[in-house]
Structure formats: C-alpha cells, structure tokens
Amino acid sequence: MSTPPPAAPLVRARNLTVDFVGGARPVRAVAGVDLSLAAGEVVALLGESGSGKSVTLRALMRLLPEKRARIGGSITVDGRDVAALGRRELARFRGGTVAMIFQEPGLAFDPVYRVGDQIAEAVVRHERVSRKAGRARALELFERVRIPSAETRLDNYPHEMSGGMRQRAMIALALACRPKVLLADEPTTALDATVQIQILLLLRELQREFGLAVIFVTHDIGVATEVADRIAVMYAGRIVERGDCRDVIRAAAHPYTRGLLASRADHVFTRGTRLATIPGAPPDLGALPPGCAFAPRCAQAVPACEAGVPEERPASATHVARCILLRPPAQADAGATAAA
Amino acid sequence: MLAFTLRRLIYVTPVAIGVTVVCFLLVHITPGDPLTAILPADATLELQEQMKAAYGFDKPLPVQYGLWFWKVLHGDLGHSIATGRPVATEVLRAVKNTLILATVATLIGFTFGTLFGFVAGYFRDSWLDKLASFVSVLGVSVPHYWLGMVLVIIFSAQLGWLPPTGAGPDGSGDWRPDAAHLRYIILPAVTMSVIPMGVIARTVRALVGDILSQDFVEALRAKGMSEFGVFRHVVTNAAPTALAVMGLQLGYLLGGSILIETVFSWPGSGFLLNAAIFQRDLPLLQGTILILAMFFVMLNLAVDVLQTALDPRIKRG
C-alpha cells in the first residue's frame, strides 16, 4: 500500500447512508461510509453484529428492499452510478460485474433445484448461451473450486452437500459470470474451523488468479488479517478506523478496535484468566448519540467526545481513525491522508 | 420411485381395512334392527328368524364381517332396499358424477386460488393483497348452499342464462362432456369452487410470503435473475404444498358435497347419501360411505406420492 491506488477505483462509495423506514421509527444502519476499492484489492469490513457491514455490502449491489431502505450518498462501481442503473442494467450488473457470496450457503441455494442447474441458470442468463454450455461452465467451475467428483455433484440438491462443499459451490456460482468485484458476506462464519481455513485459502487463491477486487465482511479479526490488504472497522454504521491491514492490527488507534483486539480468545489459554470484553452493548441505531457512537462504552471518553462525530485523523502513516484523542489532521504529515 | 409408491400402498392397507370395519359396524350401531325396515310390522317371530338367517345376522359379528368383507372384495355391496338395484352400480354412477363436479370445482378453485394467492403474496399489504384476501375469506366463510341459491336466483330465475338443477337436458342422471351438459355443471361447480379457492388462496399467500423472505431469493437477485426468473423459483417452491392442499380439498369436496348437490339436484354421491339417510337405506348408505372413504384414502396416497416426486427434500428411501 505504499503506492496510492489508481485514479479511478473500481468501487467507490461516498458518504453512503442507509435508513430503514417503515418501522416505528427510522433506523440508520449505515451513517456515512466512504469506501474505495481498487482492482485486485482485498478489503475486510470488520465489525460486530448490527454495525452495518452487511447492509453496506447489500447497498453496493442495490439488494436492499427498495420500499424500506433509503440509500443516500453515491456509489460508483466500474465507472457506473449504481443508483442510476435501470432494471435490465441492474440485472446485468448483479452477477456480471459484482457477485456475492452469502454467509449461509445452505440457505442461499434454492432447495428444490439442482446446484449445477442453479449455476448454469446464471451463466445462461448473463451470457445468452445454451443450457448445455451453462452446464459445461458449471462443471469447469466445480473442478476449479475443487469439489470432488464434480460431474455427479452437479446433480446434487443443496441438502445433499456438506456445508464446506456448499460454500465451494457458492463460490463457483459467484465466479460463474467472471465478475470484477466479489462481495463476501461472512463466507466462513457458518463453517467449522478446519473447513474455514480451506475456504479462506481457496478464496485467496482464486482472488489472485482472477485479479478480483474483494470486500470481505467478517467479525473475526483472524480471518480479516488472513485475507485482507486493508481493513475497515465499522461501528454503529460508521467506519471508525481504516488503513493498511498490518498497521491497523499492530497499532490500533481507535479504542473500539483496541477493545476488539483485546477480546480475542488467542491470549487466554491460561486457566482462570478472564476474557477481556468491551463493556456495554452496541447502541440503538434508531437513536444514535450526536457525537462518537462508541463514547458511552469507551474508557477514555472525555466530554468533548459527545460534541460531534469525530473527523478521520491520521493514526499512522497508512491508516486513519475517527477519534478526537488523536492529533488533528493539520499536524499530521500529508502522506497519511492518501491512505485508504 | 416405484418402490416408494408400492411401500406407501402397503402402508395404506391397514387404514383401508379400518375403513371397512367402521362401515360394517355402521349398520350395527345405528338405532333399530336393520331388518325392521324391510320386514312388515306384523311379521311373525319365525319369519324374523328366517330373515335373520337369510341375511346372516344370526352369526357372530366377526363372521358376519368376514362374509361381508369377502363380498366387498368381489365388488358386491348388496342391494339397495329402496330400489332393489345393486348398490355398487348405484354408487359408482353417483360417484362418477360427483367426481366430475368436484374435479371441475377444484380446478376452478385452484386456478383462481393460486392466482389470488400469488398476487396477495407478491404485493403484500397493498390494496391488491387486501382485495384478494377479502375475496378468499369470503370464499371460506359464505355458506355455499346460500351462495348456490343466490346464483340460481340471479342466473336462472332472473337472467335465464343457465339451468337451475340437474345434470343434463334429458333429466337423466349422467353427465357427459358436451355443450348441452356443460351448461348444467357451471352453476354447481362455481358454487363449489368457492371453498377450495379460499383455502388455496390463503395457503398460497402465506407460502409466497414465506418463500420470498428466504435467503435464496436474495441470492437469486444477487446473481442477476429477472423478477420473472425469481417468480419461477417461487412457483417451484410453492408447488408441492399447493398441490397437497388441492388434493385434500378435492377429497373434502368428494364427500362433503351433500348440500350443494341437494340444492342443484346433482345426481352425485352427496345426493345419493342424502336419499339413503332419509329412506333408511342401510346397504346403500354403507356402500356409499365405504367407496367415498376409499377415494379419500387413495387421494391422500396420490398426494403423498406426487409431493415426493416434486420435492427432492422428502426422502424417498
């Protein structure tokens, strides 16, 4: 990340907001996210449940229910304004330019269609080829994601596959129409530990081979460091810290990121040691505080934290954080702001 | 699939035998001796004993059942007391008419029920949903004999478009698929279709809502499927349950059409059952109920087999 990304990033979200309306009161799930992604780059979106990471991902593909979700800000993917896409363009865009891998492969396949047919269906739709050609592509992909006896597995129904195999099939489906951007929504969360690693390695391998840009949503710091070039930590709908993967982990600047790192189980194998936790609970997204959303749970909070949403301030040469305890941007060196 | 069907057929056997036992006992649990209906009031004791022996009523119950069951297996359901004709012939003719009426009614009900159900499920909470739901609730709750009479008043008495009663122009008891007979089936079939329409619409609406909220629908959109493509998947997912409900509704209509058949004088099993009850024609009653119950059992079997064929998740093993 020493060289800045090319002038036009593949994915760029500016001041992205998502409000869910229709409930008792509107809920702001995403509250001003800026995100950019260059071709071939992997960004991990890290955060706990309800921090807005999955919603951000869905907003990039316009997958949120249009009646209930109000999307603000701007999203450009591959030079096109996502909000302005017509119905047909949107259908071509989904799966063709941007593809998604879902958290629960067991639920993301239609239970009454054969897995191979579901992949072939996408190929037929996007490339206007015959069903036979679609099946051939599906077989090719099954072999590429290393599903054993691929030929017979194509005819399986989703419930006839194991969790790991279903996720491999899901990856095959996502890659079916050669997308440029892959959105992975906690793709390993539903799998057990040994399978998780296999899937991560496979994803990384395929990402390099196809030069994919990947946004990888996870709540697992270990997974994030395994796959990502850059990390963006989300809290209550905002990115509170972002930058080069190693620097964010090694020199975490935001108290929330530090809390997350401290609460990992890796260090507490000694009997009797208590696992460090972040006190309190995530904030109510329907009634966010005017200032830093983390302030009520933060041990270092000062009265000024509640004054307004903190600006991004440089935390190291390659990463920034939204915390007023850091030096203001004017005093920082110019190189840091170019990061992320 | 064949092995599965055969196994289901074997599972059904005890149910079928149970049905015959209940039908047989029907004669013996109804108040009054079955013979009093055919014997003159002043019959001598000797004559009564003779008749008992002739009908086999002097033997113990299990033996009587065995003899009766043996005859049933050979298609002999006895003779109607009122007409003296074989029960089997009478019942099968009536069942055929009922089957035609129930099938036409179910098809009408299924067509409109799925239509309303899909519209309501897809446009949940819109005015279309409310309209479709209102019509389907009306279908379930309106007394159908009342609806039948209202339709007769409008379309037969007032407008004179359709005949009010019977199955055909010649007044005979057989419905045939031709233009003249078609006019006779419209009113009873439409009246009858209102029940399955309501039930199927409610079921399909709930099904569609449930399917649309599942993750795979989002995944289908994420891979760029059109709304029509998504709709195809929804239909395939809804089909097994919708067909099962349709099959059960057909079963209910086969047995539960007494009121409608009476209103329209449709020569079906309900009409026959009604006559048998009022004339205390026990062999006829017994035969009709037996055959209707068997139809219901077989229909359930067919629905089971069909559902397995449609839904790969139901294990065939």
XYZ file of C-alpha atoms in Angstrom:
657
model
C 0.000 0.000 0.000
C 2.965 2.317 -0.366
C 1.778 3.337 -3.835
C -1.594 5.090 -3.899
C -4.434 3.287 -5.761
C -5.053 4.248 -9.425
C -7.007 7.409 -10.159
C -10.411 5.738 -10.636
C -11.034 2.984 -8.108
C -13.237 0.053 -9.134
C -15.652 0.599 -6.258
C -16.218 3.947 -4.642
C -18.842 4.749 -2.028
C -19.100 8.326 -0.851
C -20.954 9.342 2.271
C -23.137 6.232 1.935
C -26.142 6.217 4.248
C -28.866 3.604 4.609
C -32.043 4.291 6.561
C -34.667 1.667 7.156
C -38.119 3.169 7.226
C -41.488 1.594 7.814
C -40.848 0.563 11.414
C -41.975 2.526 14.454
C -39.145 4.968 13.734
C -36.461 5.104 11.071
C -33.243 3.259 11.781
C -29.925 4.492 10.413
C -27.983 1.306 9.700
C -25.226 2.975 7.705
C -24.327 6.526 8.694
C -21.907 7.958 6.157
C -19.452 5.381 4.868
C -16.626 6.218 2.493
C -15.074 3.245 0.848
C -12.894 2.706 -2.163
C -11.540 -0.436 -3.683
C -9.019 -0.857 -6.465
C -8.942 -3.770 -8.890
C -7.282 -6.800 -7.357
C -7.501 -5.418 -3.843
C -8.990 -7.107 -0.770
C -10.634 -5.015 1.919
C -12.015 -6.516 5.102
C -15.020 -4.854 6.709
C -14.732 -5.729 10.355
C -17.378 -5.209 12.981
C -19.853 -6.814 15.338
C -23.447 -7.759 14.550
C -25.538 -4.726 13.661
C -22.570 -2.499 12.843
C -23.855 -2.078 9.291
C -21.295 -4.148 7.410
C -23.744 -6.487 5.671
C -26.076 -3.595 4.888
C -23.170 -1.684 3.304
C -22.413 -4.727 1.167
C -26.018 -5.059 0.029
C -26.259 -1.355 -0.732
C -23.336 -1.720 -3.150
C -25.454 -4.190 -5.158
C -28.790 -2.457 -4.534
C -30.042 -5.653 -2.947
C -31.881 -3.929 -0.109
C -35.702 -3.852 -0.331
C -36.445 -0.641 -2.217
C -39.591 0.145 -0.288
C -37.984 0.031 3.126
C -34.378 1.087 2.570
C -33.473 4.691 1.759
C -29.983 4.897 0.341
C -28.093 8.204 0.415
C -24.688 9.270 -0.879
C -23.189 7.920 -4.048
C -21.910 4.540 -5.188
C -19.882 4.035 -8.338
C -18.781 0.598 -9.441
C -16.659 0.131 -12.557
C -17.365 3.721 -13.583
C -21.162 3.434 -13.312
C -23.524 5.078 -10.879
C -25.289 2.161 -9.176
C -28.314 4.214 -8.134
C -28.988 5.210 -11.761
C -28.965 1.691 -13.223
C -32.180 0.683 -14.973
C -33.880 -2.620 -14.223
C -32.089 -4.501 -17.029
C -28.742 -2.871 -16.423
C -29.063 -3.733 -12.752
C -29.729 -7.401 -13.565
C -26.655 -7.469 -15.830
C -24.626 -5.673 -13.171
C -25.565 -8.161 -10.458
C -23.610 -11.329 -11.019
C -21.901 -9.884 -14.091
C -19.865 -7.056 -12.575
C -20.408 -7.677 -8.885
C -21.122 -11.072 -7.331
C -21.886 -12.020 -3.764
C -21.038 -14.947 -1.543
C -23.518 -15.437 1.274
C -22.993 -16.376 4.878
C -25.239 -19.437 4.854
C -24.657 -21.431 1.674
C -27.340 -23.823 2.899
C -29.954 -21.110 2.657
C -28.616 -19.229 -0.352
C -29.327 -22.048 -2.799
C -32.873 -22.793 -3.868
C -33.615 -26.077 -2.056
C -35.649 -27.627 -4.884
C -33.242 -27.012 -7.782
C -30.076 -28.942 -8.522
C -26.942 -26.968 -7.625
C -25.437 -27.386 -11.090
C -28.614 -26.050 -12.691
C -28.550 -23.006 -10.430
C -25.065 -22.147 -11.653
C -25.936 -22.910 -15.277
C -29.012 -20.686 -14.903
C -26.821 -17.683 -14.059
C -24.463 -18.376 -16.971
C -27.353 -18.775 -19.419
C -28.891 -15.531 -18.221
C -25.742 -13.433 -18.424
C -24.055 -14.826 -21.477
C -27.052 -15.869 -23.578
C -25.625 -19.332 -24.180
C -27.355 -22.725 -24.285
C -28.143 -24.728 -21.150
C -25.538 -27.222 -22.256
C -22.855 -24.541 -22.361
C -24.035 -23.343 -18.948
C -23.672 -26.855 -17.549
C -20.202 -27.135 -19.058
C -19.192 -23.892 -17.349
C -20.651 -25.120 -14.057
C -18.593 -28.315 -14.313
C -15.458 -26.306 -15.082
C -16.096 -24.133 -12.022
C -16.843 -27.093 -9.762
C -13.463 -28.517 -10.736
C -11.839 -25.129 -10.198
C -13.154 -24.863 -6.611
C -12.046 -28.476 -6.107
C -15.327 -30.195 -5.468
C -14.566 -33.921 -5.618
C -16.378 -35.921 -8.333
C -17.634 -32.655 -9.756
C -19.635 -34.291 -12.526
C -22.008 -36.137 -10.175
C -22.072 -33.302 -7.630
C -23.617 -31.002 -10.245
C -26.783 -33.060 -9.963
C -26.941 -32.771 -6.179
C -29.597 -30.808 -4.399
C -28.227 -28.352 -1.824
C -29.269 -30.549 1.108
C -27.211 -33.409 -0.265
C -23.957 -31.463 0.162
C -21.883 -30.727 3.258
C -21.501 -27.151 4.497
C -17.980 -26.765 3.137
C -18.941 -28.186 -0.225
C -21.964 -25.908 -0.437
C -19.725 -22.908 0.200
C -17.387 -24.092 -2.562
C -20.414 -24.351 -4.844
C -21.460 -20.855 -3.739
C -18.032 -19.539 -4.732
C -18.357 -21.327 -8.071
C -21.735 -19.639 -8.564
C -20.305 -16.227 -7.692
C -17.462 -16.634 -10.178
C -19.725 -18.089 -12.886
C -20.019 -14.890 -14.904
C -16.489 -13.587 -14.333
C -17.272 -10.635 -12.082
C -14.741 -7.918 -11.305
C -15.836 -7.409 -7.733
C -16.649 -10.099 -5.207
C -18.634 -9.247 -2.096
C -18.193 -11.882 0.585
C -20.649 -11.675 3.479
C -19.075 -13.658 6.323
C -18.447 -16.585 3.982
C -16.766 -18.713 6.630
C -18.863 -17.931 9.706
C -21.253 -20.840 9.261
C -18.447 -23.357 8.751
C -16.373 -25.233 11.287
C -12.775 -24.211 11.905
C -10.904 -26.641 9.644
C -13.256 -26.022 6.727
C -12.998 -22.252 7.339
C -9.288 -22.318 6.616
C -9.730 -24.348 3.422
C -12.351 -21.920 2.158
C -10.196 -18.893 3.035
C -7.199 -20.345 1.220
C -9.365 -21.148 -1.799
C -10.792 -17.623 -1.855
C -7.362 -16.053 -1.655
C -6.056 -18.298 -4.412
C -8.984 -17.500 -6.718
C -8.774 -13.795 -5.901
C -5.157 -13.724 -7.073
C -5.815 -15.867 -10.115
C -8.753 -13.799 -11.382
C -7.443 -10.460 -10.090
C -10.693 -9.926 -8.201
C -11.429 -6.947 -6.019
C -12.958 -8.324 -2.830
C -14.856 -6.781 0.037
C -14.792 -9.308 2.805
C -17.220 -8.804 5.643
C -16.347 -10.545 8.873
C -16.445 -10.180 12.622
C -13.356 -12.328 13.009
C -10.078 -10.388 13.187
C -8.083 -13.538 12.488
C -9.969 -14.081 9.240
C -9.565 -10.415 8.289
C -5.780 -10.459 8.704
C -5.612 -13.721 6.782
C -7.189 -12.370 3.600
C -7.125 -8.572 3.557
C -4.780 -5.920 2.198
C -6.694 -3.277 4.039
C -9.102 -3.286 6.972
C -12.038 -1.020 7.703
C -13.508 -1.327 11.190
C -17.199 -0.489 11.425
C -19.098 0.591 14.480
C -22.724 1.748 14.550
C -22.860 2.360 10.796
C -19.582 4.260 10.506
C -16.064 3.260 9.613
C -14.158 4.174 12.758
C -10.730 3.064 11.641
C -9.292 2.074 8.304
C -5.991 1.533 6.671
C -3.297 -0.966 5.922
C -4.122 -4.337 7.439
C -0.934 -4.797 9.428
C -0.879 -1.279 10.811
C -4.479 -1.366 11.937
C -3.819 -4.589 13.847
C -0.383 -3.662 15.174
C -1.066 -0.055 16.025
C -4.810 0.095 16.524
C -5.689 3.697 17.304
C -9.431 3.664 17.940
C -10.458 2.454 21.416
C -13.086 0.215 19.806
C -10.536 -1.541 17.588
C -8.275 -1.956 20.581
C -11.171 -3.421 22.538
C -11.878 -5.886 19.736
C -8.242 -6.952 19.604
C -8.062 -7.391 23.367
C -11.194 -9.535 23.437
C -9.756 -12.199 21.142
C -9.519 -15.606 22.782
C -5.987 -16.206 21.489
C -4.272 -14.884 24.601
C -6.326 -16.536 27.299
C -5.390 -20.143 27.211
C -4.341 -19.980 30.848
C -6.986 -21.368 33.156
C -8.546 -18.746 35.375
C -7.729 -15.810 33.086
C -10.861 -13.882 32.227
C -11.516 -12.952 28.621
C -11.322 -9.195 28.129
C -14.605 -7.704 26.915
C -15.900 -4.341 25.773
C -18.341 -3.179 28.460
C -21.875 -2.177 27.499
C -23.875 -3.049 24.384
C -23.948 -1.726 20.809
C -26.002 1.462 20.514
C -29.618 1.697 19.384
C -29.398 2.600 15.695
C -32.733 4.403 15.938
C -31.293 6.877 18.443
C -27.592 7.400 17.840
C -25.799 9.900 20.102
C -24.820 13.151 18.382
C -21.126 12.570 18.984
C -18.926 9.493 18.807
C -21.214 6.441 18.909
C -18.664 4.488 20.912
C -18.228 7.164 23.630
C -20.794 5.653 26.059
C -18.745 2.413 26.153
C -15.322 3.998 25.911
C -12.996 4.046 28.941
C -11.074 7.036 27.588
C -14.125 9.131 26.735
C -13.954 12.848 27.539
C -16.865 15.336 27.438
C -15.707 16.592 24.023
C -16.467 13.151 22.542
C -20.171 13.889 22.702
C -19.893 17.206 20.864
C -19.935 15.859 17.318
C -18.997 12.949 15.084
C -15.182 12.842 15.090
C -13.307 13.539 11.854
C -10.900 10.998 10.453
C -7.467 11.657 11.883
C -4.209 10.002 10.885
C -3.185 7.257 13.267
C -0.074 6.110 11.418
C 1.479 6.628 8.001
C -1.032 4.262 6.401
C -4.151 4.417 8.456
C -6.774 6.781 9.901
C -9.240 6.617 12.782
C -12.247 8.610 13.936
C -11.159 9.527 17.446
C -10.585 13.008 18.867
C -7.818 11.696 21.104
C -5.604 11.515 18.038
C -3.749 14.564 16.779
C -5.892 16.697 14.444
C -5.179 16.296 10.695
C -3.473 19.677 10.326
C -0.496 18.480 12.345
C -0.170 15.170 10.550
C 2.069 14.519 7.592
C 0.389 14.753 4.212
C 1.174 11.166 3.172
C -1.165 9.614 5.697
C -4.364 11.098 4.289
C -3.769 9.397 0.959
C -4.024 6.024 2.655
C -7.238 4.026 2.371
C -39.958 -44.099 -7.122
C -41.877 -47.298 -7.956
C -40.637 -48.987 -4.782
C -41.676 -45.936 -2.794
C -45.150 -45.954 -4.316
C -45.541 -49.677 -3.581
C -44.415 -49.170 0.019
C -46.895 -46.341 0.500
C -49.565 -48.639 -0.927
C -48.742 -51.229 1.737
C -48.852 -48.582 4.492
C -52.312 -47.613 3.323
C -53.702 -51.152 3.669
C -54.364 -51.054 7.456
C -56.148 -47.716 7.029
C -58.307 -49.184 4.282
C -59.185 -52.217 6.402
C -60.063 -49.906 9.298
C -62.418 -48.054 6.989
C -64.228 -51.277 6.070
C -64.630 -52.167 9.762
C -66.176 -48.790 10.529
C -68.505 -49.045 7.522
C -69.558 -52.536 8.545
C -70.246 -51.515 12.133
C -72.302 -48.553 10.916
C -75.215 -50.894 10.302
C -74.955 -52.300 13.790
C -74.558 -49.084 15.736
C -77.463 -47.297 14.080
C -80.510 -47.480 16.313
C -83.048 -50.138 15.327
C -82.651 -53.547 13.770
C -81.624 -53.376 10.112
C -84.370 -55.921 9.386
C -87.257 -53.902 10.783
C -87.001 -51.662 7.755
C -87.731 -54.463 5.289
C -89.976 -56.694 7.366
C -93.665 -55.938 7.640
C -94.658 -54.653 11.059
C -96.735 -57.766 11.836
C -94.108 -60.321 10.812
C -94.063 -63.490 12.868
C -91.088 -64.345 15.068
C -90.484 -67.353 12.845
C -90.272 -65.162 9.750
C -87.942 -62.787 11.576
C -85.635 -65.678 12.439
C -85.783 -66.892 8.830
C -84.829 -63.460 7.515
C -82.040 -63.185 10.075
C -80.613 -66.456 8.850
C -81.063 -65.405 5.220
C -79.121 -62.187 5.766
C -76.613 -63.922 8.011
C -77.475 -61.777 11.038
C -77.669 -64.899 13.247
C -73.908 -65.455 13.025
C -71.365 -63.778 15.383
C -70.192 -60.294 14.310
C -66.637 -61.197 13.216
C -68.010 -63.936 10.982
C -70.556 -61.535 9.554
C -67.773 -59.052 8.882
C -65.672 -61.699 7.190
C -68.530 -62.705 4.911
C -69.365 -59.076 4.123
C -65.719 -58.211 3.505
C -65.359 -61.180 1.146
C -68.324 -59.950 -0.853
C -66.998 -56.385 -0.902
C -63.718 -57.664 -2.274
C -65.686 -59.183 -5.124
C -67.466 -55.901 -5.786
C -70.747 -56.989 -4.223
C -72.057 -54.276 -1.908
C -75.542 -55.748 -1.587
C -78.791 -54.385 -2.943
C -80.497 -51.105 -2.256
C -83.574 -51.576 -0.079
C -85.444 -48.731 -1.759
C -84.827 -49.618 -5.413
C -83.607 -53.202 -5.239
C -80.771 -52.365 -7.631
C -77.154 -53.390 -6.813
C -75.552 -50.808 -4.529
C -72.262 -50.952 -6.419
C -73.888 -49.797 -9.660
C -75.825 -47.008 -7.980
C -72.867 -45.736 -6.011
C -70.358 -45.849 -8.840
C -72.699 -43.909 -11.094
C -73.214 -41.262 -8.419
C -69.530 -41.170 -7.540
C -68.688 -40.603 -11.186
C -70.970 -37.561 -11.281
C -69.585 -36.239 -8.016
C -66.034 -36.812 -9.185
C -66.727 -34.768 -12.312
C -68.313 -31.954 -10.342
C -65.617 -31.970 -7.649
C -62.797 -32.054 -10.196
C -64.199 -29.162 -12.202
C -64.832 -27.212 -8.996
C -61.339 -27.912 -7.680
C -59.747 -26.872 -10.962
C -61.683 -23.600 -10.958
C -60.859 -23.090 -7.279
C -57.201 -23.961 -7.777
C -56.807 -21.628 -10.749
C -58.323 -18.619 -9.016
C -56.978 -19.561 -5.598
C -53.363 -19.706 -6.776
C -53.877 -16.529 -8.805
C -55.238 -14.609 -5.806
C -52.676 -16.210 -3.514
C -49.712 -15.247 -5.663
C -50.985 -11.716 -6.200
C -51.634 -11.261 -2.473
C -48.295 -12.809 -1.501
C -46.282 -10.789 -4.011
C -47.953 -7.456 -3.275
C -48.269 -7.938 0.438
C -50.173 -5.178 2.293
C -51.081 -3.406 -0.933
C -54.724 -2.869 -1.913
C -54.403 -5.849 -4.288
C -53.494 -8.040 -1.331
C -56.413 -6.711 0.680
C -58.831 -7.308 -2.185
C -57.561 -10.831 -2.845
C -57.606 -11.651 0.871
C -61.149 -10.295 1.206
C -62.368 -12.473 -1.662
C -60.685 -15.564 -0.249
C -62.026 -15.009 3.274
C -65.460 -14.530 1.737
C -64.989 -17.820 -0.124
C -64.270 -19.728 3.068
C -66.973 -18.113 5.159
C -70.010 -17.748 2.885
C -72.411 -20.703 3.328
C -72.196 -22.355 -0.080
C -75.791 -23.613 -0.194
C -76.851 -19.972 0.279
C -74.456 -18.867 -2.465
C -75.853 -21.630 -4.672
C -79.404 -20.392 -4.205
C -78.373 -16.792 -4.847
C -76.631 -17.810 -8.074
C -79.722 -19.766 -9.144
C -81.899 -16.716 -8.476
C -79.603 -14.450 -10.496
C -78.534 -16.639 -13.415
C -81.532 -18.973 -13.756
C -84.587 -17.185 -12.428
C -83.713 -13.573 -13.360
C -81.411 -13.796 -16.354
C -82.416 -17.256 -17.555
C -78.900 -17.975 -18.804
C -78.260 -21.286 -17.077
C -80.416 -24.224 -15.939
C -81.032 -24.274 -12.177
C -80.951 -28.022 -11.479
C -79.993 -31.438 -12.815
C -77.016 -32.776 -14.686
C -78.312 -32.721 -18.235
C -81.127 -31.675 -20.548
C -82.730 -35.128 -20.725
C -83.173 -35.234 -16.967
C -81.091 -38.411 -16.812
C -78.527 -38.959 -14.127
C -75.396 -38.968 -16.228
C -73.186 -36.056 -17.073
C -71.390 -36.159 -20.402
C -68.747 -33.749 -21.658
C -70.728 -31.963 -24.374
C -72.049 -28.445 -24.862
C -75.584 -29.211 -23.645
C -74.350 -30.816 -20.411
C -71.686 -28.170 -19.901
C -74.333 -25.555 -19.171
C -75.632 -27.674 -16.311
C -72.314 -28.017 -14.498
C -71.414 -24.305 -14.441
C -73.544 -23.150 -11.505
C -72.868 -26.069 -9.119
C -69.165 -26.123 -9.999
C -68.725 -22.391 -9.469
C -70.604 -22.574 -6.174
C -68.484 -25.475 -5.023
C -65.196 -23.937 -6.207
C -65.524 -21.073 -3.753
C -64.338 -23.215 -0.825
C -61.108 -24.598 -2.312
C -60.448 -21.195 -3.865
C -60.477 -19.518 -0.464
C -58.390 -22.189 1.232
C -55.828 -22.381 -1.577
C -55.564 -18.579 -1.824
C -54.841 -18.296 1.909
C -52.290 -21.112 1.764
C -50.507 -19.807 -1.319
C -50.391 -16.264 0.068
C -48.686 -17.484 3.243
C -46.383 -19.750 1.216
C -45.296 -16.997 -1.158
C -44.648 -14.639 1.751
C -42.572 -17.307 3.441
C -40.608 -18.188 0.299
C -39.916 -14.541 -0.615
C -38.410 -13.926 2.822
C -35.918 -16.769 2.411
C -32.252 -16.079 1.737
C -32.157 -17.842 -1.605
C -34.472 -15.237 -3.139
C -31.921 -12.538 -2.328
C -29.220 -14.819 -3.732
C -31.227 -15.218 -6.942
C -31.432 -11.445 -7.310
C -27.728 -11.180 -6.490
C -26.878 -13.395 -9.433
C -28.878 -11.132 -11.716
C -32.116 -13.081 -12.178
C -35.073 -11.134 -13.535
C -38.232 -10.822 -11.464
C -39.769 -13.433 -13.746
C -36.840 -15.753 -13.088
C -37.329 -15.286 -9.344
C -41.051 -15.926 -9.798
C -40.306 -19.265 -11.476
C -38.299 -20.343 -8.456
C -41.075 -19.228 -6.114
C -43.639 -21.267 -8.075
C -41.466 -24.386 -7.979
C -41.040 -23.999 -4.236
C -44.730 -23.414 -3.624
C -45.964 -26.209 -5.903
C -45.649 -29.243 -3.576
C -47.629 -27.648 -0.753
C -50.183 -26.016 -3.047
C -50.820 -29.354 -4.780
C -51.147 -31.157 -1.450
C -53.767 -28.660 -0.324
C -55.555 -29.034 -3.651
C -55.624 -32.823 -3.294
C -57.074 -32.623 0.208
C -59.668 -30.097 -0.934
C -60.696 -32.451 -3.743
C -61.093 -35.132 -1.100
C -63.306 -32.922 1.046
C -65.438 -31.997 -1.952
C -65.931 -35.653 -2.865
C -67.540 -36.390 0.466
C -68.801 -33.057 1.618
C -70.972 -32.007 -1.272
C -74.350 -33.076 0.146
C -75.647 -29.524 0.482
C -74.615 -28.321 -2.954
C -75.767 -31.489 -4.700
C -79.116 -31.191 -2.952
C -79.528 -27.520 -3.880
C -78.762 -28.252 -7.529
C -80.260 -31.792 -7.613
C -76.933 -33.003 -8.927
C -77.124 -36.828 -9.159
C -73.918 -37.399 -7.213
C -72.846 -39.267 -4.111
C -73.955 -36.499 -1.743
C -77.411 -36.527 -3.265
C -77.450 -40.326 -3.022
C -76.219 -40.225 0.589
C -78.947 -37.768 1.459
C -81.585 -40.045 -0.089
C -80.140 -43.116 1.632
C -80.263 -41.434 5.033
C -83.863 -40.303 4.670
C -85.036 -43.667 3.327
C -83.013 -45.591 5.969
C -81.477 -47.498 3.048
C -78.639 -49.036 5.062
C -76.852 -51.084 2.353
C -76.814 -48.036 0.100
C -75.543 -45.809 2.922
C -72.876 -48.335 3.829
C -71.713 -48.746 0.250
C -71.621 -45.032 -0.466
C -69.614 -44.225 2.634
C -67.227 -47.105 2.007
C -66.484 -46.008 -1.528
C -66.136 -42.324 -0.611
C -63.774 -43.173 2.252
C -61.686 -45.340 -0.073
C -61.485 -42.465 -2.537
C -60.213 -40.211 0.216
C -57.564 -42.731 1.267
C -56.381 -43.175 -2.317
C -56.334 -39.445 -2.903
C -54.099 -38.920 0.114
C -51.822 -41.605 -1.228
C -51.684 -39.898 -4.622
C -50.901 -36.541 -2.992
C -48.103 -38.116 -0.954
C -46.533 -39.722 -3.981
C -46.876 -36.586 -6.087
C -45.368 -34.416 -3.382
C -42.353 -36.683 -3.120
C -41.902 -36.535 -6.852
C -41.938 -32.721 -6.731
C -39.880 -32.017 -3.630
C -36.422 -33.594 -3.584
C -36.042 -32.963 0.158
C -38.655 -35.543 1.087
C -36.613 -38.696 1.335
C -37.605 -41.495 -0.970
C -35.629 -44.064 0.993
